[in-house]
């Protein structure tokens, strides 16, 4: 199979779909790997590293899309990239289609086979290809929130860890999954006053046992959520419904109960965001203010720590890429029902039910694509 990785073109996106080490693994398996020149510069992987790994350097994304059987990326294809996809070509990347009907429609029109990292499942439960970026985003959310709380950035001027004689900042983490757990770890490590909300008693028990006195847990109902948000200096939105649009848990009305200069960080923005007032921002212009509350909603947070993120991502995406390349996409998905959950668009049809429901199109079961 011919496998290619273009340079990412989303704003301030420095990650790359394949590291030189991953390229070498694919070459050893007998495949041809093409890499757009400069694709790895953001992680310090210069073209010569890919050449030494056995890959070929090409000058443009057009060459990648025109030549390759499978295109491996990090972020969802931008409009110019979607226009280059062709029928039967495999696209293997993050897609986040539920809040993005334009992208979904373009992928359907392309006839490409689109496998989304974020909906691949695991025999042990969870979303293993999403997990490393959720870990990164969760940890970064506290860094970003702490910076946004600084007075020079429009915040209240609160130090999350406080100092002797001055109370620490209050952090409300909505969701106790991978993002929320990692956010709470960072916040507690700084010495903040941390509260984690979740609706799953088992999650609350697990995080409560881990953090002991370093963080509080509360069941997430309307009353507890409203109280926690009103008291917080920093609110982290860390909710996820796999493949579906995120629920809007914090309303604009609730902002009026918060102190001016408090901060909302919406890690769920890739799936539409969990705050009513959220809209996607970029690393170039990461925050905006609504009703006196600072919002941070960068849709590709892990791109800021591109080297860490790329290697963490390749650790989990490469094994599936090898299976797809070795067996062909259809046989690979037939043999692995968890990988099959990653198929979102096939032959102009949506094959992930939550996406079909969100964008208002017909749903075709994956089994039909694999028949």
XYZ file of C-alpha atoms in Angstrom:
371
model
C 0.000 0.000 0.000
C 1.121 3.578 -0.605
C 0.686 5.601 2.573
C 1.115 9.349 2.816
C 1.281 12.081 5.422
C 0.682 15.711 4.410
C 1.735 18.723 6.431
C -1.074 19.812 8.765
C -2.565 23.166 7.750
C -4.962 23.960 10.598
C -4.057 27.127 12.512
C -1.009 26.504 14.738
C -1.170 22.756 14.231
C 2.367 21.394 14.502
C 1.695 17.686 14.957
C 2.235 15.172 12.152
C 0.387 11.967 11.288
C 3.489 9.742 11.155
C 6.761 10.066 13.023
C 9.937 8.861 11.279
C 9.818 5.801 13.534
C 6.275 4.998 12.432
C 7.256 5.501 8.804
C 10.070 2.986 9.272
C 7.654 0.388 10.671
C 5.396 0.747 7.637
C 8.365 0.483 5.267
C 9.609 -2.650 7.032
C 6.160 -4.151 6.432
C 6.702 -3.651 2.717
C 4.736 -0.455 2.178
C 5.707 2.754 0.414
C 5.545 5.892 2.551
C 5.341 9.438 1.185
C 5.797 12.482 3.430
C 5.219 16.085 2.402
C 8.333 18.176 2.853
C 8.332 19.969 6.198
C 5.510 17.868 7.624
C 7.563 16.891 10.677
C 9.301 20.207 11.310
C 6.921 21.071 14.144
C 8.182 18.115 16.198
C 11.817 18.453 15.164
C 11.564 15.612 12.613
C 13.362 16.981 9.580
C 12.940 15.550 6.093
C 16.254 13.671 6.311
C 14.955 11.683 9.296
C 12.121 10.379 7.138
C 14.473 9.596 4.280
C 16.711 7.667 6.674
C 13.604 5.736 7.757
C 12.942 4.711 4.150
C 10.203 7.216 3.304
C 10.091 9.453 0.241
C 9.756 13.231 0.451
C 7.287 14.926 -1.902
C 6.781 18.647 -2.390
C 3.039 19.087 -2.030
C -0.116 17.823 -0.369
C -1.569 17.407 -3.864
C 1.017 14.684 -4.551
C 0.064 12.901 -1.328
C -3.665 12.896 -2.051
C -3.218 12.024 -5.733
C -0.813 9.117 -5.140
C -1.594 7.468 -1.824
C -4.004 4.647 -1.005
C -4.167 5.802 2.622
C -3.704 9.317 3.996
C -2.686 9.509 7.658
C -3.276 12.843 9.375
C -3.864 14.286 12.824
C -6.641 16.857 12.494
C -9.791 16.747 10.405
C -9.169 17.582 6.747
C -9.680 21.229 5.917
C -11.876 22.196 2.959
C -8.956 22.335 0.508
C -7.855 18.870 1.614
C -11.353 17.410 1.430
C -11.531 18.558 -2.171
C -8.513 16.353 -2.973
C -9.929 13.129 -1.531
C -11.064 10.526 -4.061
C -13.367 7.507 -4.065
C -11.941 4.465 -2.328
C -9.076 6.383 -0.710
C -8.595 5.699 3.006
C -8.498 8.704 5.345
C -7.225 7.837 8.820
C -7.329 10.781 11.248
C -9.388 12.626 13.848
C -12.679 13.754 12.297
C -15.108 14.992 15.013
C -17.983 15.025 12.545
C -21.015 15.435 14.824
C -20.781 19.252 15.135
C -19.443 19.702 11.586
C -22.084 19.004 8.907
C -20.039 20.752 6.190
C -17.113 18.395 6.674
C -19.440 15.401 6.843
C -21.101 16.350 3.577
C -17.749 16.865 1.846
C -16.477 13.488 3.017
C -19.665 11.834 1.802
C -19.279 13.501 -1.603
C -15.640 12.392 -1.847
C -16.471 8.672 -1.737
C -13.485 8.156 0.575
C -13.275 5.590 3.381
C -12.996 7.720 6.513
C -11.784 6.098 9.727
C -11.928 8.385 12.776
C -9.453 7.954 15.607
C -11.933 9.232 18.176
C -14.534 6.473 17.745
C -12.223 3.431 17.676
C -12.948 1.410 20.810
C -11.019 -1.041 22.982
C -11.753 -4.540 24.346
C -11.292 -3.008 27.797
C -13.701 -0.143 27.147
C -12.860 3.454 26.425
C -11.494 5.185 23.351
C -7.801 4.262 23.096
C -6.934 6.504 20.132
C -8.557 9.501 21.783
C -7.124 8.822 25.234
C -3.570 10.184 24.799
C -4.825 13.482 23.377
C -7.429 13.652 26.141
C -4.618 13.208 28.661
C -2.653 16.018 27.023
C -5.689 18.315 26.720
C -6.739 17.669 30.309
C -3.331 18.611 31.628
C -3.042 21.591 29.307
C -6.469 22.871 30.347
C -5.112 23.821 33.757
C -2.064 25.526 32.247
C -4.314 27.454 29.869
C -6.801 28.286 32.601
C -4.095 29.451 34.991
C -2.719 31.784 32.316
C -6.178 33.112 31.445
C -6.785 33.861 35.137
C -3.865 36.285 35.145
C -5.002 39.929 35.193
C -2.960 40.768 32.087
C -4.999 38.167 30.165
C -8.368 39.418 31.368
C -8.714 37.124 34.377
C -9.464 37.740 38.056
C -5.796 37.812 38.996
C -6.002 34.577 40.992
C -3.092 32.185 41.557
C -4.560 28.688 41.531
C -2.269 27.373 44.256
C -2.589 30.423 46.477
C 0.188 31.284 48.936
C 0.471 30.939 52.727
C -2.242 33.093 54.221
C -4.238 33.407 50.970
C -6.788 30.807 49.840
C -6.108 28.884 46.626
C -8.246 29.276 43.533
C -11.318 27.094 43.093
C -11.409 24.717 40.130
C -14.603 22.984 38.984
C -14.012 20.021 36.665
C -17.154 18.865 34.853
C -16.627 15.217 33.948
C -14.435 12.625 35.632
C -13.239 10.798 32.512
C -9.761 10.946 31.009
C -9.767 14.716 30.412
C -11.288 15.519 33.779
C -9.026 13.151 35.694
C -5.890 14.636 34.135
C -7.126 18.185 34.665
C -7.821 17.407 38.313
C -4.356 15.881 38.704
C -2.710 19.067 37.481
C -4.969 21.369 39.488
C -4.526 19.377 42.689
C -0.784 19.263 42.086
C -0.739 23.069 41.994
C -2.581 23.150 45.308
C -5.915 24.417 43.973
C -9.260 23.736 45.634
C -10.633 21.113 43.218
C -14.156 19.740 42.784
C -14.952 17.022 40.222
C -18.523 16.468 39.024
C -19.760 13.335 37.271
C -22.997 11.376 36.916
C -21.443 7.916 37.185
C -21.134 6.698 40.815
C -18.288 4.364 39.832
C -16.325 7.255 38.338
C -16.903 9.327 41.466
C -15.733 6.440 43.635
C -12.621 5.893 41.514
C -11.510 9.515 41.430
C -12.440 9.981 45.081
C -10.272 7.037 46.072
C -7.363 8.329 43.975
C -7.440 11.951 45.141
C -8.566 11.350 48.736
C -8.492 14.774 50.426
C -6.796 16.519 47.492
C -10.058 16.883 45.554
C -13.777 16.757 46.314
C -16.342 14.840 44.274
C -19.994 15.728 43.710
C -22.770 14.092 41.765
C -23.515 16.150 38.657
C -27.101 17.364 38.837
C -28.400 20.825 37.989
C -28.213 22.152 41.546
C -24.687 20.904 42.264
C -23.427 22.025 38.867
C -24.876 25.517 39.278
C -23.383 25.877 42.754
C -19.954 24.630 41.702
C -19.810 26.886 38.631
C -20.893 29.953 40.619
C -18.122 29.435 43.177
C -15.334 28.573 40.735
C -12.465 30.702 39.530
C -11.809 28.154 36.772
C -14.296 25.745 35.168
C -13.040 22.880 32.979
C -15.569 21.390 30.535
C -14.524 17.759 30.141
C -17.617 15.878 29.003
C -17.808 13.447 26.097
C -20.480 11.381 24.406
C -18.483 9.209 21.962
C -18.913 10.454 18.410
C -21.838 12.705 19.327
C -22.203 16.420 19.918
C -21.350 17.470 23.480
C -24.287 18.461 25.718
C -24.532 22.156 26.667
C -24.231 21.951 30.438
C -23.339 25.539 31.352
C -25.890 28.057 30.117
C -25.335 31.751 29.472
C -27.643 32.462 32.376
C -25.200 30.656 34.693
C -22.411 33.060 33.700
C -24.244 35.811 35.603
C -23.652 33.904 38.843
C -19.869 33.805 38.303
C -17.394 36.451 39.402
C -16.066 38.694 36.598
C -12.723 37.470 35.311
C -13.442 33.821 36.079
C -12.416 31.428 33.322
C -14.132 28.674 31.323
C -11.950 26.175 29.444
C -13.994 24.057 27.030
C -12.010 20.922 26.213
C -15.126 19.472 24.540
C -15.045 22.132 21.804
C -13.984 19.540 19.181
C -17.423 18.007 19.664
C -19.259 21.319 19.687
C -18.472 22.393 23.245
C -20.291 21.932 26.553
C -20.839 25.623 27.348
C -23.681 27.464 25.620
C -21.402 30.443 24.958
C -18.523 28.432 23.481
C -17.189 28.814 19.977
C -13.935 27.421 18.648
C -10.808 29.573 18.917
C -7.204 29.110 17.830
C -3.793 29.212 19.464
C -3.257 32.546 17.693
C -6.294 34.089 19.447
C -7.292 31.623 22.167
C -9.693 33.569 24.388
C -12.714 35.853 24.250
C -15.006 37.350 26.890
C -18.757 36.894 27.301
C -20.564 38.679 30.136
C -17.265 39.277 31.904
C -16.219 35.604 31.807
C -13.071 34.612 29.930
C -13.566 31.686 27.528
C -10.749 29.478 26.235
C -11.918 27.083 23.503
C -8.960 26.110 21.319
C -10.012 23.159 19.185
C -6.533 21.645 18.858
C -5.029 22.195 22.287
C -2.477 19.334 22.038
C -1.000 20.970 18.927
C 0.781 23.417 21.231
C 2.890 20.579 22.653
C 3.313 18.940 19.293
C 6.243 16.644 19.994
C 4.747 15.060 23.119
C 1.351 14.799 21.448
C 2.595 13.313 18.169
C 4.582 10.553 19.819
C 1.755 9.755 22.247
C -0.692 9.593 19.338
C 1.525 7.447 17.113
C 1.936 4.936 19.940
C -1.752 4.076 19.621
C -2.537 4.794 15.955
C 0.371 2.929 14.353
C -0.750 -0.648 15.205
C -4.091 -0.042 13.455
C -2.383 1.684 10.517
C -0.194 -1.384 10.067
C -3.215 -3.708 10.106
C -5.091 -1.561 7.587
C -2.043 -1.450 5.321
C -1.213 -5.157 5.662
C -4.754 -6.515 5.307
C -6.637 -3.808 3.447
C -9.221 -1.679 5.224
C -12.148 -4.054 4.828
C -10.382 -7.170 6.097
C -8.758 -5.236 8.941
C -12.155 -3.971 10.099
C -13.759 -7.395 9.705
C -11.135 -8.920 11.979
C -11.316 -6.164 14.596
C -14.773 -4.998 15.644
C -13.218 -2.253 17.758
C -11.376 -0.783 14.780
C -14.609 -1.114 12.791
C -16.190 1.382 15.203
C -13.850 3.950 13.700
C -15.519 3.824 10.296
C -17.556 7.050 10.094
C -18.054 7.567 6.356
C -17.973 4.986 3.555
C -19.010 5.181 -0.086
C -20.918 8.414 0.458
C -22.769 7.125 3.525
C -22.465 7.803 7.254
C -21.715 4.616 9.204
C -21.621 6.000 12.751
C -25.076 6.418 14.222
C -24.392 9.392 16.513
C -22.877 11.331 13.602
C -25.809 10.542 11.315
C -28.234 11.713 13.991
C -26.278 14.903 14.684
C -25.971 15.994 11.045
C -29.419 14.765 9.991
C -28.516 12.145 7.419
C -29.295 8.457 6.957
C -27.329 5.924 8.964
C -25.865 2.811 7.351
C -24.531 0.126 9.727
C -20.822 -0.725 9.468
C -21.776 -4.345 8.763
C -23.267 -3.246 5.461
C -19.984 -1.596 4.472
C -18.064 -4.754 5.345
C -20.440 -7.186 3.612
